[in-house]
Amino acid sequence: MKGGISSGIVYPRAVCHLAERYTFRRLGGASAGAISAAAAAAAEHGRRSGGFDKLKTVPTDLGTHLADLFQPAPTTKPAFAVLSNWLEPKRSMAGKIWQTLIAIIRGAPVAFLCAAVLMLIPALAIGSGFGLPATLAQWLGGSVALLVWAPVAVAIALVVALVFFVVRTLKALPGNGFGLCDGHTRDASVDYPPLTDWLADVLDDLAGLPKQVKPLTFGDLWGDAAVELAKALDLKEKKGTAPVEDRIAALEARRIDLEVMTTNLTFRRPYRFPFTSRIFYFCEKRLRVYFPGYVVDHLVGASAPAPDGKDGDHIVAMRCPCHGEQVRSLPDPWDIPVVMAARMSLSFPTLISAVPLFCVDWARGPGRRTLIEAWFSDGGISSNFPMHLFDSLWPTRPTFGINLSPQHPDYDNVVWTPRPQGRGGRLPRSYEMKSVVGMYKAIFDTMQNWVDTTQITMPGYRDRVAAVLQRPGEGGMNLKMEPGTIEDLANRGAQAAALFDDFDFDLHRWIRYRVAGSELDDTLAALRHSYRRGTKEFIEAYGPTAGRYPIKPDQAVTDDRAATAGLIAVADVAQELRHPSSAGTVPKPKPSLRLTPRQ
């Protein structure tokens, strides 16, 4: 499910429609899509207790409270007031400008008054003849000078107030996780829970758990058998003896598998959450700013303090840089609360605070390696429509994606899918550029979404994607949509899911088989070419003397040579049969099978 802040309102009823026909095994998303994926996973867990019936009502419940989820910290409240003013759908441009000026003055009243007074003093002095007005003429001169100069003085005072306002906001943002709203701080004037607290309650309710007692965890979703397999696999991986079959078995055993995308701004890269590596730590005090108390209590109870590390003769102190407390290792993946995953993925820059974890900066020089903050922000920054999360060369179950797009200029549809397989889905949708601002928007969109955009057009992808089309003023940053608009968007989600009612899974599997076969043909041909031109001799000569990553024990060396020879024999057969997997019409555009980093 794609990210999009308030656009996430389209997903609950889409999920509920699909739930009438399917049982959800794997769910994923980014940003607002991650919240919806988490809610769908919780509803599947609580299916017997009416999870999906409850999920269907979430858009209606939010009809008049969507904006209330976003509650600023005291230090960022003035800036949030300005943003909130510009999100008012019924306010005129003149009204928005006026309310913005009022908010700036309220945010920096001393700067405004001082600047205004200082600017009015010269006008009063000139008009009164640089003295106290003693005659009617001097009084009239001073009054006229004030009237003439007052607009200029107010304008300059506004500029000064704006500078103070911006500087104060820029200073406040880092202390609030680089965002206006941290998701947990409550605004006393709002009678509704903030985003993270609301989400934690919703997830507990959907899953059939009592609220604010024990948070829903990934282990709850996986099931006891899968957790036991994961624990056994974890022990084998620590010893370096985990076979591939065990990893596959552990994944397939999960009753409900949830994965979301988050972006590590410190490392400039995306991560899947829950993490597969054990390099991150958390500070209890820091997380209590972002999550309800009972969620942090669970994290503390399921974790252990991180012992100080060693960098040669240098001690790496595992203490929070903010207040010196010992940080704790993140719990095992099965003990991580689901609400943490959703919040780690939804951290829309500037609006919603990034979440701080910690790690050791091993990239520094010897003796300089210390514990640093690792800031996790919105998953949509790096992958806004992560269709790749559960991808498989030869799928055994259908997977669907719900995309979000602007209204098409040539069609009145509110939902759309590029099926059937054909030319209409091979090229991404075009967007006109009519201004310099439009050009920069296009540049930003391309940087953020080029992988997702090109992936959607691929055979075996485009047939399982439905798009909800949004009109101006809908979704995205439009936090103050009318209840009727929210209801309409929610129903569009169900309409998009209905496009999959006639999904031909057999055709989909056949397309994936043809695509995979064609790419394996190319890969095997390239391996065969390399093997016949020196790689075979290199492996046999270098392998026994390899100082790093040797194959052990000796029997494994023999088995490896035999397995490699067997792989090349398969390539030989494909060559002799003239690559039958690539015969006939192969679905286009042709993808590329290559190595990519694990996220």
Coordinates of C-alpha atoms in Angstrom, one line a residue:
M1 CA 0.0 0.0 0.0
K2 CA 1.4 3.3 -1.1
G3 CA 2.1 6.2 1.2
G4 CA 0.3 9.5 1.2
I5 CA -0.5 10.9 4.7
S6 CA -4.3 11.4 4.7
S7 CA -4.6 9.3 1.5
G8 CA -4.3 6.3 3.7
I9 CA -8.0 6.7 4.3
V10 CA -8.7 4.8 1.1
Y11 CA -7.2 1.5 2.3
P12 CA -9.4 0.2 5.1
R13 CA -12.4 -0.7 2.9
A14 CA -10.1 -1.9 0.1
V15 CA -8.7 -4.3 2.6
C16 CA -12.1 -5.3 3.9
H17 CA -13.3 -6.0 0.3
L18 CA -10.3 -8.3 -0.3
A19 CA -10.8 -10.0 3.1
E20 CA -14.2 -11.3 1.9
R21 CA -12.4 -13.5 -0.6
Y22 CA -8.8 -13.9 0.7
T23 CA -7.0 -14.5 3.9
F24 CA -4.0 -12.1 4.3
R25 CA -0.7 -13.8 4.7
R26 CA 1.7 -11.0 3.9
L27 CA 1.1 -7.2 4.2
G28 CA 3.4 -4.3 3.6
G29 CA 3.4 -0.6 2.9
A30 CA 5.2 2.7 3.4
S31 CA 4.2 5.9 5.2
A32 CA 0.4 6.0 5.5
G33 CA 0.4 2.7 3.6
A34 CA 2.3 1.2 6.5
I35 CA -0.3 2.3 9.0
S36 CA -3.0 0.6 6.8
A37 CA -0.9 -2.5 6.4
A38 CA -0.5 -2.7 10.2
A39 CA -4.2 -2.2 10.7
A40 CA -5.0 -4.9 8.1
A41 CA -2.6 -7.3 9.8
A42 CA -4.3 -6.6 13.2
A43 CA -7.7 -7.1 11.7
E44 CA -6.6 -10.4 10.2
H45 CA -5.3 -11.4 13.6
G46 CA -8.7 -10.5 15.1
R47 CA -10.8 -11.8 12.3
R48 CA -12.8 -14.0 14.6
S49 CA -13.6 -11.1 16.9
G50 CA -14.8 -8.8 14.1
G51 CA -11.5 -7.2 13.1
F52 CA -12.6 -6.4 9.6
D53 CA -16.0 -5.1 10.7
K54 CA -14.2 -2.7 13.0
L55 CA -11.7 -1.7 10.3
K56 CA -14.5 -0.8 7.9
T57 CA -15.7 1.9 10.2
V58 CA -12.3 3.6 10.8
P59 CA -12.8 6.1 7.9
T60 CA -16.2 7.1 9.3
D61 CA -14.8 7.5 12.8
L62 CA -12.1 9.7 11.4
G63 CA -14.6 11.8 9.4
T64 CA -14.4 14.8 11.8
H65 CA -11.2 13.9 13.6
L66 CA -8.5 13.4 10.9
A67 CA -6.8 16.7 11.6
D68 CA -7.0 16.1 15.3
L69 CA -4.5 13.3 15.0
F70 CA -1.8 15.9 14.3
Q71 CA -1.1 17.7 17.5
P72 CA 2.0 19.9 17.8
A73 CA 4.5 20.2 20.6
P74 CA 4.4 23.5 22.5
T75 CA 7.6 24.8 20.8
T76 CA 6.2 24.1 17.3
K77 CA 2.6 25.2 17.9
P78 CA 3.0 28.6 16.2
A79 CA 4.5 27.1 13.1
F80 CA 1.8 24.4 13.0
A81 CA -0.9 27.1 13.2
V82 CA 0.5 28.6 10.0
L83 CA 0.5 25.2 8.3
S84 CA -3.0 24.4 9.6
N85 CA -4.3 27.7 8.2
W86 CA -3.1 26.9 4.7
L87 CA -4.8 23.5 4.9
E88 CA -8.3 25.0 5.4
P89 CA -10.2 23.9 2.3
K90 CA -12.9 26.6 2.5
R91 CA -10.8 29.6 3.4
S92 CA -10.1 32.1 0.6
M93 CA -6.6 33.0 -0.3
A94 CA -7.0 36.5 1.3
G95 CA -8.3 34.8 4.4
K96 CA -5.3 32.4 4.5
I97 CA -2.8 35.3 4.1
W98 CA -4.6 37.3 6.8
Q99 CA -4.6 34.4 9.3
T100 CA -1.0 33.6 8.5
L101 CA 0.0 37.2 9.4
I102 CA -2.0 36.9 12.6
A103 CA -0.2 33.6 13.5
I104 CA 3.2 35.2 12.8
I105 CA 2.4 38.1 15.1
R106 CA 1.2 35.8 17.8
G107 CA 4.3 33.7 17.4
A108 CA 6.7 36.6 17.7
P109 CA 4.7 39.4 19.4
V110 CA 7.7 41.1 21.1
A111 CA 9.7 41.3 17.9
F112 CA 6.7 42.7 16.1
L113 CA 5.8 45.4 18.7
C114 CA 9.4 46.5 19.2
A115 CA 10.0 46.8 15.5
A116 CA 6.8 48.7 14.9
V117 CA 7.5 51.1 17.7
L118 CA 11.1 51.7 16.6
M119 CA 9.9 52.4 13.1
L120 CA 7.2 54.8 14.2
I121 CA 9.4 57.0 16.4
P122 CA 11.3 58.6 13.4
A123 CA 8.0 59.5 11.7
L124 CA 6.6 61.0 14.9
A125 CA 9.8 63.0 15.4
I126 CA 9.8 64.4 11.9
G127 CA 6.1 65.2 11.9
S128 CA 6.4 67.1 15.2
G129 CA 9.5 69.0 14.3
F130 CA 11.8 66.9 16.5
G131 CA 10.2 68.0 19.7
L132 CA 7.2 67.6 21.8
P133 CA 4.1 68.9 19.9
A134 CA 3.0 72.2 21.4
T135 CA 0.8 73.6 18.7
L136 CA -2.1 72.3 16.7
A137 CA 0.0 72.3 13.6
Q138 CA 2.6 70.1 15.2
W139 CA -0.1 67.7 16.5
L140 CA -1.6 67.5 13.0
G141 CA 1.9 67.1 11.4
G142 CA 2.8 64.3 13.8
S143 CA -0.6 62.5 13.2
V144 CA -0.2 62.8 9.4
A145 CA 3.3 61.4 9.6
L146 CA 2.1 58.5 11.7
L147 CA -0.7 57.7 9.3
V148 CA 1.6 57.9 6.2
W149 CA 4.4 55.9 7.8
A150 CA 2.3 53.4 9.8
P151 CA 1.8 51.0 6.9
V152 CA 5.5 51.0 6.2
A153 CA 6.3 50.5 9.8
V154 CA 3.8 47.6 10.1
A155 CA 5.2 46.0 7.0
I156 CA 8.8 46.2 8.3
A157 CA 7.6 44.9 11.7
L158 CA 6.0 42.0 10.0
V159 CA 9.2 41.2 8.2
V160 CA 11.1 41.3 11.4
A161 CA 8.5 39.1 13.2
L162 CA 8.7 36.7 10.3
V163 CA 12.5 36.4 10.6
F164 CA 12.2 35.8 14.4
F165 CA 9.3 33.3 13.7
V166 CA 11.3 31.3 11.2
V167 CA 14.5 31.3 13.3
R168 CA 12.6 30.2 16.4
T169 CA 10.9 27.4 14.4
L170 CA 14.2 26.2 12.9
K171 CA 15.7 26.1 16.4
A172 CA 12.7 24.2 17.8
L173 CA 12.4 21.5 15.1
P174 CA 15.6 19.6 15.9
G175 CA 14.5 19.3 19.5
N176 CA 11.2 17.8 18.4
G177 CA 12.7 15.2 16.1
F178 CA 12.8 17.6 13.1
G179 CA 9.0 17.7 13.0
L180 CA 6.0 19.8 14.2
C181 CA 4.2 16.8 15.7
D182 CA 5.8 13.9 17.5
G183 CA 2.6 11.8 17.4
H184 CA 2.4 11.4 21.2
T185 CA 2.4 14.9 22.7
R186 CA -1.2 16.0 23.5
D187 CA -2.6 19.4 22.8
A188 CA -4.8 20.3 25.7
S189 CA -7.2 22.1 23.4
V190 CA -7.9 18.9 21.4
D191 CA -10.3 16.3 22.8
Y192 CA -8.9 13.4 20.8
P193 CA -5.8 11.2 21.1
P194 CA -2.7 12.1 19.0
L195 CA -1.6 9.9 16.1
T196 CA 0.5 7.3 17.7
D197 CA -1.8 6.9 20.8
W198 CA -4.8 6.6 18.5
L199 CA -3.1 4.0 16.3
A200 CA -2.0 1.9 19.3
D201 CA -5.6 1.8 20.5
V202 CA -6.9 1.0 17.1
L203 CA -4.4 -1.9 16.5
D204 CA -5.3 -3.4 19.9
D205 CA -9.0 -3.1 19.2
L206 CA -8.8 -4.6 15.7
A207 CA -6.7 -7.5 17.0
G208 CA -9.2 -8.2 19.8
L209 CA -6.8 -7.2 22.6
P210 CA -7.6 -5.1 25.6
K211 CA -6.5 -1.5 25.1
Q212 CA -3.3 -0.2 26.7
V213 CA -2.3 -3.4 28.4
K214 CA 0.1 -5.2 26.1
P215 CA 0.7 -4.0 22.6
L216 CA 0.1 -6.2 19.6
T217 CA 3.5 -7.6 18.6
F218 CA 5.0 -9.3 15.5
G219 CA 5.1 -12.5 17.4
D220 CA 1.3 -12.3 17.9
L221 CA 0.9 -12.0 14.1
W222 CA 3.4 -14.8 13.3
G223 CA 2.0 -17.3 15.6
D224 CA 3.8 -19.5 18.3
A225 CA 5.1 -22.1 15.8
A226 CA 6.7 -19.4 13.6
V227 CA 8.2 -17.7 16.6
E228 CA 9.9 -20.9 17.7
L229 CA 11.3 -21.5 14.2
A230 CA 12.5 -17.9 14.2
K231 CA 14.3 -18.4 17.5
A232 CA 15.9 -21.7 16.3
L233 CA 17.0 -20.0 13.1
D234 CA 18.4 -17.1 15.0
L235 CA 20.7 -19.4 17.0
K236 CA 21.8 -21.1 13.8
E237 CA 22.6 -17.8 12.1
K238 CA 24.7 -16.7 15.1
K239 CA 26.7 -19.9 14.6
G240 CA 26.8 -19.5 10.8
T241 CA 25.0 -22.8 10.2
A242 CA 21.6 -21.7 9.0
P243 CA 20.7 -23.4 5.7
V244 CA 18.5 -21.6 3.1
E245 CA 15.7 -24.1 3.6
D246 CA 15.5 -23.1 7.3
R247 CA 15.1 -19.5 6.4
I248 CA 12.4 -20.3 3.9
A249 CA 10.6 -22.5 6.4
A250 CA 10.7 -19.8 9.1
L251 CA 9.2 -17.2 6.7
E252 CA 6.5 -19.6 5.4
A253 CA 5.5 -20.5 8.9
R254 CA 4.4 -17.0 9.7
R255 CA 0.6 -16.9 9.9
I256 CA 0.6 -13.1 9.1
D257 CA 3.8 -11.5 7.9
L258 CA 4.0 -7.7 8.1
E259 CA 6.9 -5.6 6.7
V260 CA 7.1 -1.9 6.3
M261 CA 9.6 0.5 4.8
T262 CA 11.5 3.2 6.9
T263 CA 14.3 5.5 5.9
N264 CA 17.5 5.9 7.9
L265 CA 18.4 9.5 7.2
T266 CA 21.7 9.1 9.1
F267 CA 22.9 6.3 6.8
R268 CA 21.0 7.7 3.7
R269 CA 19.3 4.4 3.0
P270 CA 16.0 2.5 3.3
Y271 CA 15.4 -0.4 5.7
R272 CA 12.7 -3.0 6.1
F273 CA 11.2 -3.1 9.5
P274 CA 11.4 -5.2 11.6
F275 CA 15.1 -5.1 11.2
T276 CA 17.0 -8.3 10.2
S277 CA 20.3 -6.9 11.8
R278 CA 21.0 -6.3 15.4
I279 CA 22.9 -3.0 15.2
F280 CA 20.3 -0.6 16.5
Y281 CA 19.6 0.4 20.1
F282 CA 17.0 2.6 21.9
C283 CA 16.9 5.0 24.8
E284 CA 13.9 4.5 27.1
K285 CA 13.6 8.2 27.9
R286 CA 13.7 9.3 24.2
L287 CA 11.1 6.8 23.1
R288 CA 8.7 7.9 25.8
V289 CA 8.4 11.1 23.9
Y290 CA 7.1 9.2 20.9
F291 CA 5.1 6.3 22.1
P292 CA 2.5 5.5 24.8
G293 CA 3.9 4.4 28.1
Y294 CA 2.7 0.8 28.0
V295 CA 4.4 0.4 24.6
V296 CA 7.7 1.6 25.9
D297 CA 7.3 -0.5 29.1
H298 CA 6.9 -3.6 26.8
L299 CA 10.1 -2.6 24.9
V300 CA 12.0 -2.3 28.1
G301 CA 10.7 -5.6 29.5
A302 CA 11.6 -7.5 26.3
S303 CA 15.1 -6.0 26.0
A304 CA 18.4 -5.8 27.9
P305 CA 20.8 -3.0 28.5
A306 CA 23.5 -2.8 25.8
P307 CA 27.0 -3.5 27.3
D308 CA 29.8 -1.1 26.5
G309 CA 31.8 -2.0 23.4
K310 CA 35.5 -2.0 22.6
D311 CA 37.3 -0.3 19.8
G312 CA 40.8 -1.6 20.3
D313 CA 41.9 0.0 23.6
H314 CA 39.0 2.5 23.3
I315 CA 35.8 1.9 25.2
V316 CA 32.6 2.6 23.3
A317 CA 30.2 3.9 25.9
M318 CA 26.6 2.7 25.1
R319 CA 25.0 5.7 26.7
C320 CA 22.4 8.1 25.2
P321 CA 24.2 11.3 24.1
C322 CA 21.2 13.4 25.4
H323 CA 21.1 12.3 29.0
G324 CA 23.7 9.7 29.6
E325 CA 21.4 6.7 30.3
Q326 CA 22.5 3.2 29.2
V327 CA 20.8 2.4 25.9
R328 CA 19.1 -0.9 25.4
S329 CA 19.3 -3.4 22.5
L330 CA 16.1 -3.6 20.5
P331 CA 14.0 -6.6 21.3
D332 CA 14.0 -9.7 19.1
P333 CA 11.8 -9.1 16.0
W334 CA 8.9 -11.2 17.4
D335 CA 8.8 -8.9 20.5
I336 CA 8.6 -5.6 18.6
P337 CA 5.2 -3.9 18.9
V338 CA 3.4 -3.4 15.6
V339 CA 2.6 0.2 16.4
M340 CA 6.4 0.9 16.4
A341 CA 6.7 -0.4 12.9
A342 CA 3.8 1.8 11.7
R343 CA 5.2 4.9 13.4
M344 CA 8.8 4.3 12.2
S345 CA 7.4 4.3 8.6
L346 CA 5.1 7.3 9.0
S347 CA 7.3 10.3 9.8
F348 CA 6.4 12.7 7.0
P349 CA 9.3 15.2 6.9
T350 CA 8.6 18.4 8.9
L351 CA 5.0 17.5 9.7
I352 CA 5.7 14.4 11.8
S353 CA 8.9 13.9 13.8
A354 CA 11.6 11.4 12.9
V355 CA 12.2 8.6 15.4
P356 CA 15.7 8.4 17.0
L357 CA 17.4 5.1 17.6
F358 CA 21.1 4.6 18.2
C359 CA 24.0 2.7 16.6
V360 CA 27.8 2.7 16.8
D361 CA 29.5 4.6 14.0
W362 CA 32.1 2.1 12.9
A363 CA 32.9 4.1 9.8
R364 CA 34.9 6.5 12.0
G365 CA 38.6 6.1 12.6
P366 CA 40.1 4.0 15.4
G367 CA 39.4 5.6 18.8
R368 CA 36.7 7.8 17.4
R369 CA 33.9 5.3 17.1
T370 CA 31.0 6.3 19.3
L371 CA 27.3 5.8 19.8
I372 CA 25.4 8.1 17.4
E373 CA 21.7 8.9 16.8
A374 CA 20.2 7.1 13.8
W375 CA 17.2 9.1 12.7
F376 CA 14.4 7.1 11.0
S377 CA 11.9 9.0 8.9
D378 CA 9.2 8.3 6.4
G379 CA 9.4 5.1 4.4
G380 CA 8.0 6.9 1.4
I381 CA 11.2 8.9 1.1
S382 CA 13.0 5.9 -0.3
S383 CA 10.2 3.6 -1.4
N384 CA 6.7 4.9 -1.4
F385 CA 5.1 1.9 -3.1
P386 CA 7.1 -1.2 -2.0
M387 CA 5.6 -3.8 -4.3
H388 CA 8.9 -5.6 -4.1
L389 CA 8.5 -6.6 -0.4
F390 CA 7.0 -10.0 -1.0
D391 CA 8.0 -10.5 -4.6
S392 CA 8.7 -14.1 -5.9
L393 CA 9.9 -15.4 -9.2
W394 CA 7.3 -18.1 -9.1
P395 CA 4.5 -16.9 -6.9
T396 CA 2.3 -19.5 -5.1
R397 CA -0.3 -16.9 -3.9
P398 CA -1.7 -13.7 -5.3
T399 CA -0.4 -10.3 -4.2
F400 CA -2.1 -7.0 -4.8
G401 CA -1.1 -3.4 -4.6
I402 CA -3.2 -0.3 -4.1
N403 CA -1.6 2.8 -5.7
L404 CA -2.5 6.4 -5.4
S405 CA -2.5 8.8 -8.4
P406 CA -3.9 12.2 -9.4
Q407 CA -7.1 12.3 -11.5
H408 CA -6.4 11.5 -15.1
P409 CA -7.1 14.4 -17.5
D410 CA -8.8 12.2 -20.1
Y411 CA -10.9 9.9 -18.0
D412 CA -13.6 10.4 -15.3
N413 CA -12.7 7.1 -13.5
V414 CA -12.0 7.3 -9.8
V415 CA -10.2 3.9 -9.9
W416 CA -8.1 2.3 -12.6
T417 CA -5.9 -0.7 -13.4
P418 CA -3.6 -1.2 -16.4
R419 CA -5.0 -4.7 -17.0
P420 CA -5.3 -6.4 -19.4
Q421 CA -1.7 -7.0 -20.2
G422 CA -1.0 -4.8 -23.2
R423 CA 0.5 -1.6 -24.4
G424 CA -1.5 0.7 -22.1
G425 CA 0.5 -0.5 -19.0
R426 CA 3.9 -0.6 -20.5
L427 CA 4.7 3.0 -20.2
P428 CA 4.2 5.1 -17.0
R429 CA 1.7 7.8 -17.0
S430 CA 2.9 11.2 -18.3
Y431 CA 2.7 14.5 -16.4
E432 CA 3.0 17.9 -18.1
M433 CA 5.5 20.5 -17.0
K434 CA 4.2 24.0 -17.4
S435 CA 6.3 26.1 -15.0
V436 CA 9.7 26.2 -13.2
V437 CA 7.9 25.0 -10.0
G438 CA 6.4 22.1 -12.0
M439 CA 9.9 21.2 -13.3
Y440 CA 11.3 21.0 -9.7
K441 CA 8.3 19.0 -8.6
A442 CA 9.0 16.6 -11.4
I443 CA 12.6 16.3 -10.4
F444 CA 11.7 15.6 -6.8
D445 CA 9.0 13.0 -7.8
T446 CA 11.5 11.3 -10.1
M447 CA 14.2 11.1 -7.4
Q448 CA 11.7 9.6 -5.0
N449 CA 9.5 7.4 -7.1
W450 CA 11.5 6.3 -10.2
V451 CA 12.0 2.7 -8.9
D452 CA 8.3 2.3 -8.0
T453 CA 7.2 4.0 -11.3
T454 CA 9.2 1.7 -13.5
Q455 CA 8.4 -1.4 -11.5
I456 CA 4.6 -0.9 -11.9
T457 CA 4.9 -1.1 -15.7
M458 CA 6.6 -4.5 -15.6
P459 CA 4.8 -7.7 -16.7
G460 CA 3.7 -9.6 -13.6
Y461 CA 3.4 -6.3 -11.7
R462 CA 0.9 -4.2 -13.6
D463 CA -1.8 -6.8 -13.5
R464 CA -1.9 -6.8 -9.8
V465 CA -2.0 -3.0 -9.2
A466 CA -5.1 -0.9 -8.9
A467 CA -4.9 2.9 -8.6
V468 CA -7.2 5.2 -6.6
L469 CA -7.4 8.5 -8.5
Q470 CA -7.5 11.6 -6.3
R471 CA -8.9 15.0 -7.3
P472 CA -7.3 18.3 -6.2
G473 CA -8.0 18.8 -2.5
E474 CA -8.1 15.1 -1.7
G475 CA -5.6 13.0 0.1
G476 CA -2.0 13.9 0.7
M477 CA -1.5 16.9 3.0
N478 CA -5.2 17.8 2.9
L479 CA -5.7 17.0 6.6
K480 CA -9.0 18.9 6.9
M481 CA -11.1 17.2 4.3
E482 CA -14.9 17.3 4.8
P483 CA -16.4 14.1 6.2
G484 CA -18.2 13.5 2.9
T485 CA -14.9 13.7 1.0
I486 CA -13.3 11.2 3.4
E487 CA -16.2 8.8 3.0
D488 CA -16.0 9.1 -0.8
L489 CA -12.3 8.3 -0.7
A490 CA -12.8 5.4 1.6
N491 CA -15.5 4.0 -0.8
R492 CA -13.1 4.4 -3.7
G493 CA -10.7 2.1 -1.9
A494 CA -13.4 -0.6 -2.0
Q495 CA -14.0 0.1 -5.7
A496 CA -10.3 -0.3 -6.4
A497 CA -10.2 -3.6 -4.6
A498 CA -13.3 -4.8 -6.6
L499 CA -11.2 -4.5 -9.8
F500 CA -9.4 -7.6 -8.5
D501 CA -12.6 -9.6 -8.4
D502 CA -11.9 -11.2 -11.7
F503 CA -8.1 -11.5 -11.2
D504 CA -6.7 -14.4 -13.2
F505 CA -4.1 -15.9 -10.9
D506 CA -3.3 -18.7 -13.4
L507 CA -2.5 -16.1 -16.1
H508 CA -0.5 -14.1 -13.6
R509 CA 1.6 -17.2 -12.6
W510 CA 2.1 -18.0 -16.3
I511 CA 3.4 -14.5 -17.0
R512 CA 5.7 -14.7 -14.1
Y513 CA 6.9 -18.1 -15.2
R514 CA 7.7 -16.8 -18.7
V515 CA 9.4 -13.7 -17.4
A516 CA 11.5 -15.6 -14.9
G517 CA 12.4 -18.2 -17.4
S518 CA 13.6 -15.6 -19.9
E519 CA 15.7 -13.8 -17.4
L520 CA 17.2 -17.1 -16.0
D521 CA 18.1 -17.9 -19.6
D522 CA 20.1 -14.7 -19.9
T523 CA 21.7 -15.2 -16.5
L524 CA 22.7 -18.9 -17.1
A525 CA 24.1 -17.9 -20.5
A526 CA 26.2 -15.2 -18.9
L527 CA 27.4 -17.6 -16.2
R528 CA 28.3 -20.2 -18.8
H529 CA 30.2 -17.7 -20.8
S530 CA 32.2 -16.6 -17.8
Y531 CA 32.8 -20.2 -16.6
R532 CA 34.2 -21.3 -20.0
R533 CA 36.5 -18.3 -20.1
G534 CA 38.6 -18.7 -16.9
T535 CA 36.2 -18.6 -14.0
K536 CA 36.4 -22.5 -13.6
E537 CA 40.2 -22.4 -13.4
F538 CA 40.1 -19.4 -11.0
I539 CA 37.7 -21.1 -8.6
E540 CA 39.8 -24.3 -8.5
A541 CA 43.1 -22.3 -8.1
Y542 CA 42.0 -19.6 -5.6
G543 CA 39.5 -21.5 -3.5
P544 CA 42.0 -23.7 -1.6
T545 CA 44.1 -20.6 -0.7
A546 CA 41.3 -18.1 0.0
G547 CA 42.2 -16.2 3.1
R548 CA 38.7 -14.8 3.5
Y549 CA 35.3 -16.5 3.1
P550 CA 36.7 -20.0 2.6
I551 CA 34.4 -22.9 2.0
K552 CA 34.6 -25.4 4.9
P553 CA 34.8 -28.3 5.6
D554 CA 36.7 -30.1 2.9
Q555 CA 33.7 -32.1 1.8
A556 CA 31.8 -28.8 1.3
V557 CA 34.6 -27.8 -1.2
T558 CA 34.0 -30.9 -3.2
D559 CA 30.2 -30.5 -3.0
D560 CA 30.5 -26.9 -4.1
R561 CA 32.5 -27.8 -7.2
A562 CA 29.9 -30.5 -8.1
A563 CA 27.0 -28.0 -7.6
T564 CA 28.7 -25.4 -9.7
A565 CA 29.4 -27.9 -12.5
G566 CA 25.7 -29.0 -12.2
L567 CA 24.6 -25.4 -12.7
I568 CA 26.8 -25.0 -15.7
A569 CA 25.4 -28.3 -17.1
V570 CA 21.9 -26.8 -16.8
A571 CA 23.2 -23.8 -18.8
D572 CA 24.7 -26.2 -21.4
V573 CA 21.3 -27.9 -21.8
A574 CA 19.6 -24.5 -22.2
Q575 CA 22.2 -23.6 -24.8
E576 CA 21.8 -26.9 -26.7
L577 CA 18.0 -26.5 -26.7
R578 CA 18.3 -22.9 -28.0
H579 CA 16.9 -21.4 -24.8
P580 CA 13.3 -22.6 -25.0
S581 CA 12.3 -20.4 -22.0
S582 CA 12.8 -17.4 -24.3
A583 CA 11.0 -18.9 -27.3
G584 CA 7.8 -17.3 -28.6
T585 CA 6.4 -14.1 -27.3
V586 CA 7.9 -13.1 -24.0
P587 CA 6.0 -10.4 -21.9
K588 CA 7.4 -6.9 -22.2
P589 CA 9.1 -4.7 -21.1
K590 CA 11.9 -7.1 -20.3
P591 CA 13.1 -6.9 -16.7
S592 CA 16.6 -7.4 -15.4
L593 CA 17.6 -10.1 -12.9
R594 CA 20.4 -8.7 -10.8
L595 CA 22.0 -8.5 -7.4
T596 CA 20.6 -5.7 -5.2
P597 CA 21.3 -4.9 -1.5
R598 CA 18.9 -6.4 1.1
Q599 CA 16.9 -3.7 2.8

